[in-house]
Short mmCIF file of C-alpha atoms and ligand atoms in Angstrom, two decimals:
data_model
loop_
_atom_site.label_atom_id
_atom_site.label_comp_id
_atom_site.label_asym_id
_atom_site.label_seq_id
_atom_site.Cartn_x
_atom_site.Cartn_y
_atom_site.Cartn_z
CA MET A 1 49.41 244.50 -37.14
CA LYS A 2 49.08 242.30 -34.36
CA GLN A 3 48.75 243.52 -30.91
CA LEU A 4 51.26 242.13 -28.34
CA CYS A 5 49.52 243.63 -25.30
CA GLN A 6 48.22 246.74 -23.47
CA THR A 7 48.85 248.90 -20.31
CA ASP A 8 47.70 251.81 -18.48
CA VAL A 9 51.24 253.23 -18.47
CA LEU A 10 54.08 252.12 -21.00
CA VAL A 11 57.56 253.34 -20.36
CA VAL A 12 59.92 253.15 -23.31
CA GLY A 13 63.74 252.97 -22.49
CA GLY A 14 65.18 251.04 -19.71
CA GLY A 15 67.60 253.35 -18.57
CA MET A 16 67.78 255.22 -15.20
CA ALA A 17 64.96 257.53 -16.24
CA GLY A 18 62.71 254.67 -17.39
CA VAL A 19 63.49 252.54 -14.22
CA GLY A 20 62.50 255.68 -12.13
CA ALA A 21 59.31 256.17 -14.06
CA ALA A 22 58.60 252.23 -14.31
CA LEU A 23 58.80 252.26 -10.31
CA ALA A 24 56.94 255.35 -9.67
CA ALA A 25 53.88 254.30 -11.93
CA ALA A 26 53.68 250.64 -10.56
CA ARG A 27 54.04 251.74 -6.94
CA ALA A 28 51.12 254.49 -7.86
CA GLY A 29 49.04 251.42 -8.51
CA LYS A 30 48.73 251.48 -12.22
CA GLU A 31 49.51 248.76 -14.39
CA THR A 32 52.96 249.56 -15.83
CA MET A 33 55.12 247.88 -18.55
CA LEU A 34 58.93 248.75 -18.83
CA ILE A 35 60.23 248.28 -22.32
CA GLU A 36 63.64 248.06 -23.61
CA LYS A 37 65.61 247.23 -27.05
CA ASN A 38 68.54 245.68 -25.38
CA GLY A 39 68.36 242.24 -23.40
CA PHE A 40 68.94 244.19 -20.00
CA PHE A 41 68.01 247.42 -18.00
CA GLY A 42 70.22 250.14 -16.95
CA GLY A 43 70.92 252.03 -20.24
CA ILE A 44 73.96 253.88 -20.35
CA GLY A 45 74.69 253.07 -16.54
CA ALA A 46 75.09 249.27 -17.77
CA PHE A 47 76.73 250.14 -21.00
CA ALA A 48 79.72 251.98 -19.24
CA MET A 49 81.24 249.09 -17.28
CA GLY A 50 81.17 250.48 -13.77
CA MET A 51 80.93 254.35 -14.13
CA PRO A 52 79.99 256.25 -11.07
CA ILE A 53 76.16 256.40 -10.81
CA ASN A 54 76.10 260.18 -9.52
CA GLN A 55 73.50 262.38 -7.63
CA MET A 56 71.61 259.29 -6.32
CA ARG A 57 71.93 260.62 -2.70
CA THR A 58 72.11 263.74 -0.59
CA GLY A 59 74.89 263.46 1.75
CA HIS A 60 74.49 259.83 2.57
CA GLN A 61 70.64 259.58 2.14
CA ALA A 62 68.76 258.50 -0.67
CA ARG A 63 66.79 261.52 -2.51
CA SER A 64 63.71 259.69 -2.83
CA ASP A 65 61.83 256.24 -1.77
CA ILE A 66 62.63 255.48 -5.91
CA HIS A 67 66.26 255.98 -5.42
CA GLU A 68 66.36 254.28 -2.33
CA THR A 69 64.63 251.13 -3.99
CA LEU A 70 67.40 250.55 -6.44
CA ILE A 71 70.16 251.40 -3.79
CA LYS A 72 68.68 248.78 -1.43
CA LYS A 73 68.36 246.24 -4.14
CA LEU A 74 71.70 246.71 -4.99
CA ALA A 75 73.35 246.75 -1.53
CA ALA A 76 71.47 243.26 -0.91
CA TYR A 77 74.14 241.70 -3.01
CA GLY A 78 76.83 243.17 -0.80
CA ASP A 79 80.12 244.84 -1.23
CA LYS A 80 81.04 243.14 -4.31
CA ALA A 81 77.96 244.64 -6.18
CA VAL A 82 78.08 248.33 -4.95
CA TRP A 83 79.99 250.73 -3.17
CA LEU A 84 78.10 253.67 -1.66
CA GLY A 85 79.48 257.13 -1.78
CA GLU A 86 78.07 260.35 -0.38
CA HIS A 87 76.13 261.37 -3.64
CA GLN A 88 77.25 258.49 -6.00
CA LEU A 89 77.16 254.63 -6.31
CA ARG A 90 79.85 252.45 -7.88
CA CYS A 91 78.67 249.37 -8.87
CA ASN A 92 79.65 246.15 -10.86
CA VAL A 93 76.94 246.48 -13.82
CA GLU A 94 76.04 242.74 -13.70
CA TYR A 95 74.40 243.08 -10.19
CA LEU A 96 73.00 246.57 -11.37
CA LYS A 97 71.28 244.59 -14.18
CA VAL A 98 69.89 242.20 -11.78
CA ALA A 99 68.85 244.54 -8.97
CA ILE A 100 66.70 246.52 -11.57
CA LEU A 101 64.90 243.43 -12.38
CA ASP A 102 64.39 243.08 -8.44
CA ALA A 103 63.06 246.20 -7.98
CA LEU A 104 60.77 245.99 -10.66
CA ASP A 105 59.62 242.49 -9.51
CA ALA A 106 59.07 244.09 -6.00
CA ALA A 107 57.00 246.87 -7.68
CA GLY A 108 54.91 244.56 -9.59
CA CYS A 109 55.76 246.03 -12.93
CA ARG A 110 55.71 243.87 -15.92
CA TYR A 111 58.66 244.39 -18.36
CA LEU A 112 59.79 243.20 -21.92
CA VAL A 113 63.49 243.38 -23.42
CA HIS A 114 64.31 242.80 -26.94
CA ALA A 115 61.42 245.30 -27.84
CA HIS A 116 62.88 247.81 -30.12
CA VAL A 117 60.29 250.79 -30.45
CA VAL A 118 60.30 251.38 -34.07
CA ASP A 119 57.27 253.84 -34.61
CA SER A 120 54.51 255.29 -32.32
CA LEU A 121 50.54 254.85 -32.68
CA VAL A 122 49.20 258.30 -33.01
CA THR A 123 45.29 259.33 -33.25
CA GLY A 124 44.88 262.72 -34.13
CA ASP A 125 47.51 264.63 -31.59
CA ARG A 126 47.83 261.68 -29.03
CA VAL A 127 49.93 258.91 -28.70
CA THR A 128 48.11 255.79 -27.93
CA GLY A 129 51.05 253.00 -27.94
CA VAL A 130 54.00 252.15 -29.54
CA VAL A 131 55.28 249.37 -32.48
CA VAL A 132 58.17 247.07 -31.79
CA GLY A 133 60.02 245.35 -33.81
CA SER A 134 60.46 241.65 -33.20
CA SER A 135 61.49 238.11 -34.57
CA ASP A 136 57.45 237.77 -35.02
CA GLY A 137 57.42 241.16 -37.16
CA LEU A 138 55.92 244.28 -36.16
CA LEU A 139 53.90 244.31 -32.93
CA THR A 140 51.77 246.88 -31.33
CA ILE A 141 51.41 247.80 -27.56
CA GLN A 142 48.53 250.05 -26.69
CA ALA A 143 48.75 252.49 -23.45
CA GLY A 144 46.79 254.92 -21.59
CA VAL A 145 50.03 257.09 -21.28
CA VAL A 146 53.53 256.48 -22.51
CA VAL A 147 56.63 257.93 -20.91
CA ASP A 148 59.54 258.38 -23.54
CA CYS A 149 62.67 257.39 -21.55
CA SER A 150 64.46 256.58 -24.76
CA GLY A 151 67.41 259.01 -24.50
CA ASP A 152 66.99 260.53 -28.03
CA GLY A 153 63.03 260.80 -27.91
CA ASP A 154 62.27 258.21 -30.27
CA VAL A 155 58.59 258.00 -29.46
CA ALA A 156 58.04 261.61 -29.47
CA HIS A 157 60.20 261.60 -32.66
CA PHE A 158 57.93 258.97 -34.39
CA ALA A 159 54.86 260.85 -33.22
CA GLY A 160 55.66 263.94 -35.15
CA ALA A 161 56.46 266.07 -31.93
CA GLU A 162 58.94 269.04 -32.45
CA MET A 163 62.47 268.09 -31.45
CA LEU A 164 65.22 270.14 -30.37
CA LYS A 165 68.93 269.45 -32.00
CA ASP A 166 70.11 272.84 -32.03
CA THR A 167 73.85 272.37 -32.18
CA ASP A 168 76.38 271.69 -35.07
CA GLN A 169 78.75 270.06 -32.30
CA PRO A 170 77.12 267.22 -30.70
CA ALA A 171 78.50 266.18 -27.53
CA PRO A 172 80.73 263.14 -27.87
CA MET A 173 80.13 259.65 -27.74
CA THR A 174 82.10 257.45 -25.74
CA LEU A 175 82.63 253.40 -25.52
CA ALA A 176 83.59 252.83 -21.98
CA GLN A 177 86.28 250.18 -20.87
CA LYS A 178 86.75 247.99 -18.34
CA VAL A 179 90.52 247.15 -17.94
CA GLY A 180 92.26 244.96 -15.25
CA ASN A 181 96.06 244.14 -14.09
CA VAL A 182 96.81 247.36 -13.06
CA ASP A 183 98.87 248.37 -9.88
CA PHE A 184 96.27 250.73 -8.15
CA GLU A 185 98.69 252.92 -6.04
CA ALA A 186 100.99 253.49 -8.98
CA ALA A 187 98.19 254.33 -11.32
CA LYS A 188 96.55 256.86 -8.54
CA ASP A 189 100.20 258.72 -8.73
CA PHE A 190 100.45 258.63 -12.53
CA GLN A 191 96.87 260.17 -12.77
CA ARG A 192 97.41 262.69 -10.18
CA ASP A 193 100.59 263.85 -12.17
CA GLU A 194 98.60 264.25 -15.30
CA GLY A 195 100.40 260.95 -16.67
CA MET A 196 97.52 260.20 -18.84
CA TRP A 197 97.94 263.75 -20.73
CA ARG A 198 101.46 263.30 -21.15
CA LEU A 199 100.83 259.47 -22.32
CA SER A 200 98.45 260.55 -24.93
CA LYS A 201 100.63 263.33 -26.38
CA GLN A 202 103.61 260.86 -26.51
CA ALA A 203 101.63 258.12 -28.02
CA ARG A 204 99.21 259.94 -30.50
CA GLU A 205 101.47 259.74 -33.61
CA THR A 206 101.64 255.75 -33.13
CA TYR A 207 98.00 255.44 -32.17
CA PRO A 208 96.22 258.25 -33.76
CA LEU A 209 92.70 257.51 -32.74
CA ILE A 210 93.31 257.65 -28.98
CA PRO A 211 91.60 260.55 -27.14
CA GLU A 212 93.44 263.48 -25.59
CA LYS A 213 93.14 262.35 -21.98
CA TRP A 214 91.24 259.55 -19.99
CA ARG A 215 90.73 258.63 -16.29
CA LEU A 216 90.74 255.26 -14.79
CA THR A 217 88.05 254.55 -11.93
CA ARG A 218 88.20 251.70 -9.47
CA ALA A 219 85.50 249.30 -9.61
CA PRO A 220 83.72 248.23 -6.19
CA SER A 221 85.79 244.81 -6.28
CA ASN A 222 89.03 246.83 -6.49
CA SER A 223 90.35 244.49 -9.16
CA SER A 224 89.12 246.20 -12.15
CA PHE A 225 88.79 249.79 -13.59
CA TYR A 226 86.47 251.61 -15.68
CA ILE A 227 87.67 253.90 -18.13
CA ASN A 228 85.75 257.35 -19.38
CA HIS A 229 87.15 259.78 -21.81
CA GLY A 230 86.42 262.20 -24.50
CA GLY A 231 85.32 259.27 -27.19
CA THR A 232 84.51 260.85 -30.54
CA LYS A 233 85.62 264.35 -29.39
CA ASP A 234 88.75 264.74 -31.56
CA LEU A 235 87.43 262.39 -34.29
CA GLY A 236 84.66 264.38 -35.97
CA ASN A 237 81.14 265.44 -35.14
CA TYR A 238 79.02 262.35 -34.80
CA ASP A 239 75.36 262.52 -34.50
CA ALA A 240 73.71 259.33 -32.65
CA THR A 241 70.46 259.73 -34.18
CA ASP A 242 71.61 259.43 -38.13
CA PRO A 243 72.21 255.57 -38.38
CA LEU A 244 75.32 256.17 -40.53
CA GLN A 245 77.08 258.18 -38.32
CA LEU A 246 76.14 256.12 -35.41
CA SER A 247 77.56 253.16 -36.93
CA GLU A 248 80.63 254.80 -37.74
CA ALA A 249 81.22 256.32 -34.46
CA GLU A 250 80.50 252.86 -33.01
CA CYS A 251 83.26 251.10 -34.97
CA LEU A 252 85.79 253.82 -34.80
CA SER A 253 85.46 253.60 -30.98
CA ARG A 254 86.36 249.92 -31.01
CA ARG A 255 89.39 250.53 -32.66
CA GLN A 256 90.17 253.38 -30.18
CA ALA A 257 89.60 251.24 -27.30
CA VAL A 258 92.26 248.99 -28.56
CA GLN A 259 94.79 251.75 -29.49
CA MET A 260 94.25 252.99 -26.05
CA ILE A 261 95.58 249.52 -24.72
CA ASP A 262 98.47 249.44 -26.64
CA ALA A 263 99.40 252.89 -26.04
CA MET A 264 99.06 252.46 -22.14
CA HIS A 265 101.24 249.19 -22.50
CA GLU A 266 103.97 251.34 -24.32
CA PHE A 267 103.86 254.68 -22.80
CA GLY A 268 102.15 254.20 -19.41
CA GLY A 269 105.21 252.88 -17.25
CA GLU A 270 104.98 250.50 -14.53
CA ALA A 271 101.45 251.38 -13.42
CA LEU A 272 100.42 250.32 -16.79
CA ALA A 273 102.71 247.95 -18.20
CA GLY A 274 100.43 244.81 -17.49
CA ILE A 275 97.17 246.45 -18.38
CA GLU A 276 94.38 244.03 -19.82
CA LEU A 277 91.27 244.90 -21.67
CA ILE A 278 88.31 242.90 -20.07
CA ALA A 279 85.52 244.42 -21.82
CA THR A 280 84.22 247.12 -23.67
CA GLY A 281 80.49 248.41 -23.19
CA PRO A 282 77.81 246.33 -25.49
CA GLN A 283 77.12 249.63 -27.14
CA ILE A 284 78.67 253.13 -27.23
CA GLY A 285 77.47 255.89 -24.72
CA ILE A 286 75.31 258.37 -26.17
CA ARG A 287 75.53 262.05 -24.47
CA PRO A 288 72.22 264.23 -24.62
CA ARG A 289 71.87 264.61 -28.28
CA ARG A 290 68.28 264.92 -29.58
CA ARG A 291 65.66 266.38 -27.10
CA VAL A 292 61.87 266.92 -27.19
CA LYS A 293 60.39 270.42 -27.36
CA GLY A 294 58.01 270.86 -24.21
CA LEU A 295 56.10 273.34 -22.70
CA TYR A 296 59.26 274.68 -20.90
CA VAL A 297 62.57 274.52 -22.51
CA MET A 298 65.23 274.15 -19.91
CA ARG A 299 68.36 276.61 -20.32
CA GLU A 300 71.95 276.95 -19.44
CA GLU A 301 71.03 279.98 -17.04
CA ASP A 302 68.59 277.83 -15.03
CA ALA A 303 71.48 275.67 -13.94
CA LEU A 304 73.95 278.66 -13.69
CA GLU A 305 71.48 280.77 -11.72
CA GLY A 306 69.94 278.04 -9.57
CA ARG A 307 66.48 278.50 -11.03
CA ARG A 308 63.53 277.78 -8.74
CA ALA A 309 59.92 276.98 -10.17
CA ASP A 310 56.54 276.84 -8.30
CA ASP A 311 55.74 273.94 -10.75
CA THR A 312 58.96 271.97 -9.70
CA VAL A 313 58.66 268.37 -9.87
CA ALA A 314 62.58 267.37 -9.50
CA TRP A 315 65.87 268.99 -9.23
CA ARG A 316 69.13 268.64 -10.63
CA SER A 317 72.44 268.84 -8.95
CA GLY A 318 76.17 268.17 -9.71
CA PHE A 319 78.25 269.83 -12.74
CA LEU A 320 77.31 271.53 -16.11
CA ASP A 321 79.20 269.00 -18.04
CA ILE A 322 79.48 268.39 -21.82
CA GLY A 323 81.46 265.10 -21.49
CA PHE A 324 85.07 266.58 -21.92
CA VAL A 325 84.34 269.58 -23.95
CA ARG A 326 82.89 271.93 -21.25
CA PHE A 327 82.79 271.32 -17.46
CA GLU A 328 81.99 274.08 -14.65
CA PRO A 329 80.02 274.24 -11.71
CA MET A 330 76.27 274.93 -11.59
CA LYS A 331 73.76 275.63 -9.04
CA ILE A 332 71.31 273.04 -7.91
CA HIS A 333 68.11 274.12 -9.87
CA ASP A 334 64.34 272.86 -10.40
CA VAL A 335 62.93 270.99 -13.42
CA PRO A 336 59.69 272.36 -14.02
CA TYR A 337 56.76 270.07 -14.92
CA GLY A 338 56.46 271.70 -18.50
CA ALA A 339 60.10 270.40 -19.16
CA LEU A 340 58.39 266.82 -19.11
CA VAL A 341 55.36 267.61 -21.15
CA PRO A 342 55.40 267.79 -25.03
CA GLU A 343 54.52 271.18 -26.22
CA LYS A 344 52.05 269.70 -28.86
CA VAL A 345 51.78 266.10 -28.46
CA ASP A 346 49.42 264.24 -25.63
CA GLY A 347 49.22 260.90 -24.20
CA LEU A 348 53.10 261.38 -24.00
CA LEU A 349 55.72 262.30 -21.04
CA ILE A 350 59.18 262.75 -21.47
CA ALA A 351 62.20 261.97 -19.01
CA GLY A 352 65.93 261.81 -18.70
CA ARG A 353 68.35 262.69 -21.25
CA CYS A 354 65.50 263.79 -23.85
CA ILE A 355 63.67 266.32 -21.63
CA SER A 356 62.90 269.65 -22.87
CA ALA A 357 66.26 271.54 -22.75
CA THR A 358 68.57 273.34 -25.01
CA HIS A 359 71.87 271.70 -25.85
CA VAL A 360 73.62 272.95 -22.68
CA GLY A 361 70.56 273.08 -20.65
CA ALA A 362 70.36 268.98 -21.44
CA SER A 363 73.96 268.70 -20.23
CA ALA A 364 73.61 270.51 -17.03
CA GLY A 365 72.70 267.84 -14.38
CA LYS A 366 72.68 264.85 -16.54
CA SER A 367 73.82 262.52 -14.03
CA MET A 368 71.93 259.26 -13.52
CA GLY A 369 70.54 260.18 -10.23
CA ASN A 370 68.86 263.41 -11.61
CA CYS A 371 67.46 261.55 -14.76
CA MET A 372 66.02 258.79 -12.22
CA ALA A 373 64.37 261.86 -10.61
CA THR A 374 62.96 263.12 -13.73
CA GLY A 375 61.49 259.76 -14.66
CA HIS A 376 60.25 259.37 -10.99
CA ALA A 377 58.02 262.77 -11.64
CA ALA A 378 56.87 261.54 -15.04
CA GLY A 379 56.10 258.25 -13.76
CA ILE A 380 53.73 259.58 -11.03
CA ALA A 381 52.17 262.04 -13.71
CA ALA A 382 51.31 259.20 -15.93
CA ALA A 383 49.78 257.19 -13.27
CA LEU A 384 47.67 260.40 -12.05
CA ALA A 385 46.71 261.04 -15.72
CA VAL A 386 45.41 257.41 -16.21
CA LYS A 387 43.69 257.17 -13.09
CA GLY A 388 41.69 260.80 -13.83
CA GLY A 389 41.10 260.28 -17.50
CA GLN A 390 43.16 263.37 -18.28
CA GLN A 391 46.04 264.16 -20.57
CA PRO A 392 49.50 265.15 -18.81
CA ARG A 393 49.06 268.62 -19.74
CA GLU A 394 45.71 268.85 -17.79
CA LEU A 395 47.21 267.67 -14.34
CA ALA A 396 47.22 269.88 -11.40
CA VAL A 397 50.94 270.21 -10.69
CA GLY A 398 50.02 270.26 -7.06
CA ASP A 399 48.82 266.81 -7.19
CA ILE A 400 51.93 265.37 -8.76
CA GLN A 401 54.02 267.45 -6.07
CA ALA A 402 51.94 265.84 -3.05
CA CYS A 403 52.56 262.37 -4.55
CA LEU A 404 56.43 263.05 -4.97
CA ARG A 405 56.35 264.23 -1.40
CA GLN A 406 54.71 261.10 -0.25
CA ASP A 407 57.75 259.19 -2.08
CA GLY A 408 60.19 260.86 -0.16
CA VAL A 409 61.10 263.82 -2.69
CA ASP A 410 62.13 267.05 -1.10
CA LEU A 411 61.25 269.68 -3.67
CA GLN A 412 62.56 272.42 -1.43
CA ARG A 413 66.05 271.49 -2.26
CA ALA A 414 66.11 273.35 -5.20
CA GLY A 415 67.93 276.73 -5.25
CA ALA A 416 70.31 275.47 -2.38
CA GLU A 417 73.92 275.87 -2.69
CA GLN A 418 75.75 273.53 -4.77
CA GLY A 419 78.13 272.77 -1.90
CA GLU A 420 75.33 270.89 0.06
CA ILE A 421 75.35 268.15 -2.59
CA SER A 422 79.07 267.35 -2.83
CA HIS A 423 80.65 266.21 -6.39
CA ILE A 424 84.08 264.92 -6.69
CA ARG A 425 84.10 265.48 -10.36
CA GLY A 426 81.59 265.48 -13.60
CA GLU A 427 79.77 262.94 -15.28
C1 FAD B 1 80.46 258.25 -21.85
C2 FAD B 1 79.28 258.63 -20.50
C3 FAD B 1 79.69 258.74 -19.26
C4 FAD B 1 79.03 259.41 -18.41
N1 FAD B 1 79.44 259.20 -17.14
C5 FAD B 1 78.59 259.58 -16.09
C6 FAD B 1 78.95 259.32 -14.82
O1 FAD B 1 79.99 259.02 -14.51
N2 FAD B 1 78.08 259.49 -13.82
C7 FAD B 1 76.64 259.67 -14.21
O2 FAD B 1 75.90 260.01 -13.37
N3 FAD B 1 76.11 259.95 -15.50
C8 FAD B 1 77.12 259.96 -16.62
N4 FAD B 1 76.86 259.95 -17.72
C9 FAD B 1 75.73 260.51 -17.99
C10 FAD B 1 74.33 259.65 -17.74
O3 FAD B 1 74.74 258.19 -18.05
C11 FAD B 1 73.22 259.91 -18.93
O4 FAD B 1 72.77 261.22 -18.87
C12 FAD B 1 71.83 258.90 -18.26
O5 FAD B 1 72.47 257.64 -18.15
C13 FAD B 1 70.65 259.17 -19.19
O6 FAD B 1 69.82 258.42 -18.79
P1 FAD B 1 68.57 257.93 -19.60
O7 FAD B 1 67.67 256.75 -18.93
O8 FAD B 1 67.79 259.19 -19.85
O9 FAD B 1 69.00 257.43 -21.02
P2 FAD B 1 69.93 256.29 -21.51
O10 FAD B 1 70.85 255.67 -20.28
O11 FAD B 1 70.53 256.19 -22.51
O12 FAD B 1 68.83 255.18 -21.15
C14 FAD B 1 67.99 254.80 -22.53
C15 FAD B 1 67.52 253.56 -22.78
O13 FAD B 1 66.57 253.44 -24.01
C16 FAD B 1 66.79 252.29 -24.61
N5 FAD B 1 66.44 252.60 -26.01
C17 FAD B 1 66.68 253.93 -26.91
N6 FAD B 1 65.87 253.62 -28.03
C18 FAD B 1 65.00 252.88 -27.71
C19 FAD B 1 63.87 252.20 -28.57
N7 FAD B 1 63.51 252.88 -29.77
N8 FAD B 1 63.22 251.26 -27.92
C20 FAD B 1 63.57 250.77 -27.05
N9 FAD B 1 64.27 250.88 -26.18
C21 FAD B 1 65.12 252.12 -26.67
C22 FAD B 1 68.12 252.40 -24.68
O14 FAD B 1 68.77 251.19 -25.09
C23 FAD B 1 68.50 252.65 -23.21
O15 FAD B 1 68.55 251.69 -22.59
C24 FAD B 1 77.59 259.74 -18.81
C25 FAD B 1 77.13 259.55 -20.09
C26 FAD B 1 77.97 258.94 -21.16
C27 FAD B 1 77.42 258.73 -22.41
#
């Protein structure tokens, strides 16, 4: 196979975890490359047409220099690009895509889009790079350490790592929508009075694919709205890592989006009578499904009890939230370094949606700011491993923590009461 390039740190997957990892490793002085199968970065944050990017700030302050870098790049485009809340950002995704490029450029990070990883290069138990599919055929990228931020842990799976997929009921997948021509004040009242729930009940006979309820959230420009909902929740159990099921879920969701608009026209009263479908996401959004088994497996109890860990490298805040299936408060809790290190495979770290966790453990604190924090930690660890010629599992966690503190991470926040980081609602 032809070699495309090589790098010290290779980050696979350009969602919030991947962006955090790539920025951290590049800023730590190691040659870093971020690769992504789509033509843009941002992952689910960009697929979702304006969803709030939660847990990016603690009480109006960015939670690390890495989070702040992205916030500043977005803010440079002004109010049309982003609205900053106490812990969340609401952005126009087109600016998000460009702000990520700006941040990567400023950090001196190389990047490649349209690079779909289809296999891992493995020597013994060690990942040494990946294989990407392209119009030029299969090409290899060699790396000192790979950080898997692909969401479903593709690199780890291809490398033969043990994966966790311990539920018969996958969290639903949802195709986000951007809609316009809505009377904002009337829509607010309609939603406050549980109007969507009533609408859905009335309309389901005519429009059988529509979800039980959904939510309209105003975009920063004020003229369009983002819709999040239970997606495939009532339509069947779809597994995103099964190509046939993913394809069916994606196609069904596109019909569902159209039915939702028709249902709102017909049953949404004055507020929604003129609603227009502007766009749907470029692909369906996948909630945590396949994770990598690491040295530590994060569990529901960690989130509910607000577990602290001596080897913490990040913390997660927000809600325990299995998208429209289960939603409840949790405590801020630590992410131990072991949740980012695959149990048996070397040369590899994991971050974001696929960190080592049970089904519920993965859904607790899956917000994008938390994913970026695990990416940040994995990026630092990858850079340290390359510098020291060590495997990620051999690193002294104190060294990673020292670098994170230098990057403005307050690791002591873990275990604090949930109220310290306010959260309006889930996801
Ligand atoms: C419908 C929905 C609504 C949500 N709402 C919210 C919300 O309101 N606020 C919030 O903060 N969080 C929300 N979440 C959760 C949050 O979006 C995710 O947990 C988070 O984005 C995961 O980030 P990630 O970087 O780990 O993965 P992803 O965002 O999934 O990024 C993974 C990236 O890897 C790429 N990739 C995958 N496989 C490969 C491969 N083989 N080769 C190359 N590239 C690959 C993908 O294209 C993608 O860009 C929601 C999630 C969903 C699905």
